CSV table of C-alpha atoms and ligand atoms in Angstrom, one decimal:
chain,number,residue,atom,x,y,z
Z,636,MET,CA,28.0,-24.2,-0.3
Z,637,ARG,CA,30.0,-22.8,-3.2
Z,638,ILE,CA,28.9,-23.8,-6.7
Z,639,PRO,CA,31.7,-23.6,-9.2
Z,640,LEU,CA,29.6,-22.4,-12.2
Z,641,ASP,CA,32.6,-22.3,-14.6
Z,642,LYS,CA,33.1,-26.1,-14.0
Z,643,ILE,CA,29.6,-27.1,-14.9
Z,644,GLY,CA,29.5,-28.8,-18.3
Z,645,ASP,CA,27.0,-31.3,-19.7
Z,646,GLU,CA,26.5,-32.9,-16.3
Z,647,PRO,CA,24.6,-31.0,-13.6
Z,648,PHE,CA,26.3,-30.0,-10.4
Z,649,VAL,CA,24.6,-31.8,-7.5
Z,650,TRP,CA,25.0,-31.0,-3.9
Z,651,ARG,CA,23.6,-32.2,-0.5
Z,652,GLN,CA,24.7,-30.4,2.6
Z,653,GLN,CA,23.8,-30.1,6.3
Z,654,LEU,CA,24.2,-26.7,7.7
Z,655,THR,CA,23.4,-24.7,10.8
Z,656,VAL,CA,22.3,-21.1,10.9
Z,657,ASN,CA,22.1,-19.2,14.2
Z,658,ALA,CA,18.4,-18.2,14.6
Z,659,ASP,CA,19.5,-14.9,16.3
Z,660,SER,CA,21.4,-13.9,13.1
Z,661,LEU,CA,18.1,-13.6,11.2
Z,662,GLU,CA,17.0,-10.9,13.7
Z,663,ARG,CA,13.4,-12.1,14.0
Z,664,PRO,CA,12.4,-12.1,17.7
Z,665,GLU,CA,9.6,-14.6,17.1
Z,666,LEU,CA,12.1,-17.2,15.7
Z,667,LEU,CA,13.5,-19.0,18.8
Z,668,ARG,CA,15.5,-21.8,17.2
Z,669,LEU,CA,16.5,-23.4,13.9
Z,670,GLY,CA,17.3,-27.1,13.6
Z,671,GLU,CA,19.9,-28.5,11.4
Z,672,ILE,CA,19.2,-27.6,7.8
Z,673,LEU,CA,19.3,-30.1,4.9
Z,674,TRP,CA,20.1,-28.1,1.7
Z,675,GLN,CA,20.3,-30.0,-1.5
Z,676,GLY,CA,19.8,-29.5,-5.2
Z,677,SER,CA,21.4,-29.2,-8.6
Z,678,VAL,CA,22.5,-26.7,-11.1
Z,679,ASP,CA,22.2,-27.3,-14.8
Z,680,ARG,CA,23.4,-25.3,-17.8
Z,681,GLU,CA,20.6,-23.7,-19.6
Z,682,GLY,CA,20.9,-21.3,-22.5
Z,683,GLU,CA,23.2,-18.4,-21.6
Z,684,GLY,CA,23.1,-19.3,-17.9
Z,685,PHE,CA,22.1,-21.9,-15.4
Z,686,ARG,CA,19.1,-23.2,-13.7
Z,687,LEU,CA,19.1,-24.0,-10.0
Z,688,SER,CA,16.6,-26.3,-8.3
Z,689,GLY,CA,17.1,-26.7,-4.6
Z,690,ARG,CA,15.2,-27.8,-1.5
Z,691,LEU,CA,15.5,-26.8,2.1
Z,692,GLU,CA,14.3,-29.0,5.0
Z,693,TYR,CA,14.5,-28.2,8.6
Z,694,GLU,CA,12.6,-27.6,11.8
Z,695,GLN,CA,12.0,-24.2,13.3
Z,696,THR,CA,10.7,-23.1,16.6
Z,697,VAL,CA,8.7,-19.8,16.7
Z,698,THR,CA,6.5,-18.2,19.4
Z,699,CYS,CA,2.8,-18.6,19.3
Z,700,GLY,CA,1.2,-15.2,18.4
Z,701,ARG,CA,-1.4,-15.6,21.2
Z,702,CYS,CA,0.1,-17.4,24.1
Z,703,LEU,CA,3.8,-16.9,23.4
Z,704,GLU,CA,4.6,-20.6,23.9
Z,705,PRO,CA,7.2,-22.1,21.6
Z,706,VAL,CA,5.8,-23.8,18.5
Z,707,LEU,CA,7.9,-26.4,16.6
Z,708,ARG,CA,7.2,-26.8,12.9
Z,709,SER,CA,8.8,-28.8,10.1
Z,710,VAL,CA,9.6,-26.7,7.1
Z,711,GLY,CA,10.2,-27.7,3.5
Z,712,SER,CA,10.7,-25.2,0.7
Z,713,ASP,CA,11.7,-25.3,-2.9
Z,714,VAL,CA,14.1,-22.8,-4.5
Z,715,ARG,CA,14.0,-22.4,-8.3
Z,716,LEU,CA,16.2,-19.7,-9.9
Z,717,ARG,CA,17.7,-18.9,-13.2
Z,718,LEU,CA,21.4,-17.8,-12.8
Z,719,LEU,CA,23.0,-15.5,-15.3
Z,720,LYS,CA,26.4,-14.0,-15.2
Z,721,ALA,CA,26.3,-10.4,-14.3
Z,722,VAL,CA,27.1,-8.4,-17.5
Z,723,PRO,CA,29.0,-5.1,-17.1
Z,724,ALA,CA,26.9,-2.1,-18.2
Z,725,PRO,CA,27.5,-1.5,-22.0
Z,726,VAL,CA,29.3,1.7,-22.8
Z,727,ASP,CA,27.3,2.8,-25.8
Z,728,SER,CA,25.2,0.0,-27.3
Z,729,ASP,CA,21.7,-1.5,-27.1
Z,730,PRO,CA,20.8,-2.6,-23.6
Z,731,VAL,CA,22.2,-6.0,-23.0
Z,732,GLY,CA,19.2,-6.9,-21.0
Z,733,SER,CA,16.7,-6.8,-23.8
Z,734,GLU,CA,17.3,-10.4,-24.7
Z,735,ILE,CA,16.9,-11.5,-21.1
Z,736,GLU,CA,13.4,-10.2,-20.9
Z,737,LEU,CA,12.2,-12.7,-23.5
Z,738,THR,CA,12.0,-15.7,-21.3
Z,739,GLU,CA,9.1,-18.1,-21.6
Z,740,ASP,CA,8.7,-18.8,-17.9
Z,741,ASP,CA,8.6,-16.5,-14.9
Z,742,LEU,CA,11.6,-17.8,-13.0
Z,743,GLU,CA,13.4,-15.3,-10.9
Z,744,THR,CA,16.8,-14.4,-12.2
Z,745,LEU,CA,19.9,-14.1,-10.0
Z,746,TYR,CA,22.8,-12.3,-11.5
Z,747,ILE,CA,26.1,-13.8,-10.5
Z,748,GLU,CA,29.4,-11.9,-10.2
Z,749,GLY,CA,32.4,-14.1,-10.8
Z,750,GLU,CA,32.7,-17.8,-11.4
Z,751,GLU,CA,31.2,-19.1,-8.1
Z,752,LEU,CA,27.9,-18.9,-6.4
Z,753,ASP,CA,27.9,-19.0,-2.6
Z,754,THR,CA,24.5,-20.2,-1.7
Z,755,LEU,CA,24.5,-19.1,1.9
Z,756,GLN,CA,22.9,-15.7,1.2
Z,757,LEU,CA,20.2,-17.5,-0.8
Z,758,VAL,CA,19.6,-19.9,2.1
Z,759,ARG,CA,19.3,-17.1,4.5
Z,760,GLU,CA,16.8,-15.3,2.4
Z,761,GLN,CA,14.7,-18.4,2.2
Z,762,LEU,CA,14.8,-18.9,6.0
Z,763,GLN,CA,13.5,-15.4,6.4
Z,764,LEU,CA,10.7,-16.0,3.9
Z,765,ASN,CA,9.7,-19.2,5.8
Z,766,ILE,CA,9.1,-17.5,9.1
Z,767,PRO,CA,5.4,-17.0,9.2
Z,768,MET,CA,4.0,-13.5,10.0
Z,769,ARG,CA,2.0,-15.1,12.8
Z,770,SER,CA,2.1,-18.6,14.1
Z,771,LEU,CA,-0.4,-20.3,16.4
Z,772,CYS,CA,0.3,-23.3,18.6
Z,773,SER,CA,-3.3,-24.3,17.7
Z,774,GLU,CA,-6.2,-22.8,15.9
Z,775,THR,CA,-8.1,-22.8,19.2
Z,776,CYS,CA,-5.3,-21.3,21.3
Z,777,GLN,CA,-6.9,-19.2,24.0
Z,778,GLY,CA,-4.0,-16.9,24.4
Z,779,LEU,CA,-3.0,-14.9,27.5
Z,780,CYS,CA,-5.5,-13.3,29.9
Z,781,PRO,CA,-5.4,-9.6,29.1
Z,782,THR,CA,-6.0,-8.9,32.8
Z,783,CYS,CA,-3.5,-11.1,34.6
Z,784,GLY,CA,-1.3,-12.6,31.8
Z,785,ALA,CA,-2.2,-16.2,32.7
Z,786,ASN,CA,-1.9,-18.7,29.8
Z,787,ARG,CA,-5.6,-19.6,29.3
Z,788,ASN,CA,-4.8,-22.9,27.6
Z,789,SER,CA,-3.4,-24.3,30.8
Z,790,GLU,CA,-5.1,-22.4,33.7
Z,791,SER,CA,-8.3,-20.6,34.3
Z,792,CYS,CA,-7.4,-17.5,36.2
Z,793,GLY,CA,-11.0,-16.5,37.0
Z,794,CYS,CA,-10.7,-13.0,35.7
Z,795,ASP,CA,-13.8,-11.4,34.4
Z,796,GLN,CA,-13.3,-11.7,30.6
Z,797,ASP,CA,-16.1,-9.2,29.9
Z,798,GLU,CA,-14.3,-6.5,31.7
Z,799,VAL,CA,-13.7,-3.6,29.3
Z,800,ASP,CA,-10.2,-2.7,28.7
Z,801,PRO,CA,-9.7,0.8,30.3
Z,802,ARG,CA,-8.1,2.1,27.1
Z,803,TRP,CA,-11.4,1.4,25.2
Z,804,GLU,CA,-13.3,3.2,28.0
Z,805,ALA,CA,-11.1,6.2,27.5
Z,806,LEU,CA,-11.8,6.2,23.8
Z,807,LYS,CA,-15.5,5.9,24.4
Z,808,THR,CA,-15.4,8.9,26.7
Z,809,LEU,CA,-13.6,10.9,24.1
Z,810,ARG,CA,-16.1,10.0,21.4
Z,811,ASP,CA,-19.1,10.7,23.6
Z,812,GLU,CA,-17.9,14.2,24.3
W,1402,LIG,ZN1,-0.8,-20.5,21.6
W,1403,LIG,ZN1,-6.7,-13.5,34.3
C-alpha cells in the first residue's frame, strides 16, 4: 500500500486492502502460517505532518510452547503513528527537531523520505510484534513427555513422571562434592 502524502488535502486518505505475507519471510520458526491480512485505515493532515490510524486483522498459526502442536489465533491490532517529512540535517542553525519534541501526546513518530509512504514495512513490523513470545494451545496443556516425547494431551505413555532428569542428577552430584 503506497500512500501519496503529497496528495492529501482536507480530505483524509482512506485505504482498505487485503494482502498476504509469507510467514517464512518473518524468520520466526514458531510462526507456521499467516492468513490473508486485512489492512485498513486513514491518514489525515495534522500540523506539520500527518496522522495515521490503521488496523490489521488476520489469523496466525503458531506452535504451542509445550506440546508443539499448531495453534490458530485471530489477531487484531491497531497502528497509530504521526508522520513527519524527514528534514535534512541543518548545516549551522538550531536543531530542527526542537519543535518536534513539544507534542502533547506520546504518539510514535515516523519520518518519511519522499512524497509516498509504502506501508509494507510498517505492516511487517506489526506482524513481528504480534507473534507472542510463547503461545499455549490451552492453559492446561500437558506438554510432551520429557522421557519419550509423547504428547501427553492425547496419550498416556506410562513413563514415570517422577523420574529425575539425569542432567539434574549430575548437577546434584557436583554440588554435593
Ligand atoms: Zn499445547
Ligand atoms: Zn513418556
